[in-house]
Coordinates of C-alpha atoms in Angstrom, one line a residue:
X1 CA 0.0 0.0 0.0
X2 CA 1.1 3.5 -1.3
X3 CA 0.4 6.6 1.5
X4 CA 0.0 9.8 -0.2
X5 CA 0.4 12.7 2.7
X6 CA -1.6 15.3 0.7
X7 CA 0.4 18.8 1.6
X8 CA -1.3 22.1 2.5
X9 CA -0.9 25.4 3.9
X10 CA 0.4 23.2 7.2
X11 CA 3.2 21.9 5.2
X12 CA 4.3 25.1 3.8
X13 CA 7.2 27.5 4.7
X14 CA 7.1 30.7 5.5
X15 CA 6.5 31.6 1.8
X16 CA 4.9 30.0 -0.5
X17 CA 6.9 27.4 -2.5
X18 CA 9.2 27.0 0.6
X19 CA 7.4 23.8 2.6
X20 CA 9.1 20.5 2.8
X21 CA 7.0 17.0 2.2
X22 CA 9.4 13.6 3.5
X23 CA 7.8 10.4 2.4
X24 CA 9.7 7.4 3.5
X25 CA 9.3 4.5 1.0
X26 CA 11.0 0.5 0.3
X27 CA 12.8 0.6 -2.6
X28 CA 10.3 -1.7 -4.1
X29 CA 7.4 1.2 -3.3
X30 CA 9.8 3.6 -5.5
X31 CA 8.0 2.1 -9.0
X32 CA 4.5 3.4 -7.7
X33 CA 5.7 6.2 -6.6
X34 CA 7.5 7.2 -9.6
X35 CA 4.2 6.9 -11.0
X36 CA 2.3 9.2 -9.6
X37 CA 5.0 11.6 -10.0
X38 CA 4.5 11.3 -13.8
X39 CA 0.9 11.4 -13.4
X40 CA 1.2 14.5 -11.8
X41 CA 4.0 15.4 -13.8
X42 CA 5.8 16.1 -10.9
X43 CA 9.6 15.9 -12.6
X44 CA 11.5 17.8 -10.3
X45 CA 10.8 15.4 -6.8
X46 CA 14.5 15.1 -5.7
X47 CA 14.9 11.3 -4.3
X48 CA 17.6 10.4 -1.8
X49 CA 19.5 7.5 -1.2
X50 CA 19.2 6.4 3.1
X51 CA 20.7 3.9 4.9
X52 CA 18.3 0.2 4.9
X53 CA 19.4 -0.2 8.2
X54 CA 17.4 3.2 8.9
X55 CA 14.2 1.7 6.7
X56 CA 14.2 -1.2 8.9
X57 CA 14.3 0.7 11.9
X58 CA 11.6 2.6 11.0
X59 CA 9.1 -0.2 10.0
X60 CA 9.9 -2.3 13.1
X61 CA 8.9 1.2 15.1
X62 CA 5.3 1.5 13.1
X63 CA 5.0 -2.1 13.5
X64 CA 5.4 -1.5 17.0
X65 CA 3.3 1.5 17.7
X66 CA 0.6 -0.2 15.7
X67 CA 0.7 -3.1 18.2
X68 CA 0.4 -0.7 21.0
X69 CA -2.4 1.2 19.1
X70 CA -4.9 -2.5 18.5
X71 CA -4.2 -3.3 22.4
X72 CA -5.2 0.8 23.6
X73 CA -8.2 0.2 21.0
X74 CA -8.8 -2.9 22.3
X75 CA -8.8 -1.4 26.5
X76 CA -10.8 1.0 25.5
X77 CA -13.8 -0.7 23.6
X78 CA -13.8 -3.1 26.8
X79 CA -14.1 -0.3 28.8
X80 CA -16.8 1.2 27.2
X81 CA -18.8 -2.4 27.0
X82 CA -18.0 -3.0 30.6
X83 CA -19.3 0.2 31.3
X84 CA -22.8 -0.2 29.0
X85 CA -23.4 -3.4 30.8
X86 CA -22.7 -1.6 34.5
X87 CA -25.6 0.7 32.9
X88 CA -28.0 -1.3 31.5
X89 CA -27.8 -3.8 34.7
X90 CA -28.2 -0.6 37.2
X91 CA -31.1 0.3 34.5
X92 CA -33.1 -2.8 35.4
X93 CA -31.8 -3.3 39.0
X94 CA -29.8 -6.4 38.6
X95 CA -26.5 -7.0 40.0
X96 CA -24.1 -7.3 38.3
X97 CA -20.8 -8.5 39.9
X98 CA -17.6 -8.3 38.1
X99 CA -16.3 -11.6 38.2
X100 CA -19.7 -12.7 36.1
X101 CA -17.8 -11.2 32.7
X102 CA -14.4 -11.6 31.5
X103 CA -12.8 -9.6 29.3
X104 CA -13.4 -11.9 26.5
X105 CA -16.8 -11.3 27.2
X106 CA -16.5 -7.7 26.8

């Protein structure tokens, strides 16, 4: 998957033509990217050479904060579930004690 970043006044300098865009891409993303250049006929995108080593840093660190991202999303829809059942039981004046639902409930 290709990630376009689209640029706007945020990304721009002071003056106008003066902003910076960085996309980081795999050398085997560089062929769809070239293409879009041409579609835009975007000729004058300078491309630099990194280190791999930097690349591989990189996607190990989004891999990473993705994994931390699922288990926050994950807390935090069983937090709002635990808390709609809490509701609907006080609601309709059942108990409800906590060790009846496990997370995997939730």
């Amino acid at each position: 998957p290709l990630y376009v970043h689209r640029c706007g006044r945020t990304a721009r300098g002071p003056r106008s033509g003066q902003g910076v865009s960085l996309l980081l891409m795999s050398p085997k993303e560089q062929m769809d990217y070239r293409k879009i250049c041409d579609a835009l006929r975007e000729d004058d995108i300078e491309m630099y050479d990194t280190d791999r080593t930097l690349l591989d840093v990189a996607q190990r660190r989004m891999g990473m904060a993705k994994r931390i991202e699922a288990e926050e999303n994950r807390e935090g829809k069983q937090g709002r579930m635990r808390g709609w059942l809490e509701r609907q039981a006080s609601d309709m004046d059942l108990p409800l004690d906590g060790d009846e639902i496990s997370d995997e409930d939730v």
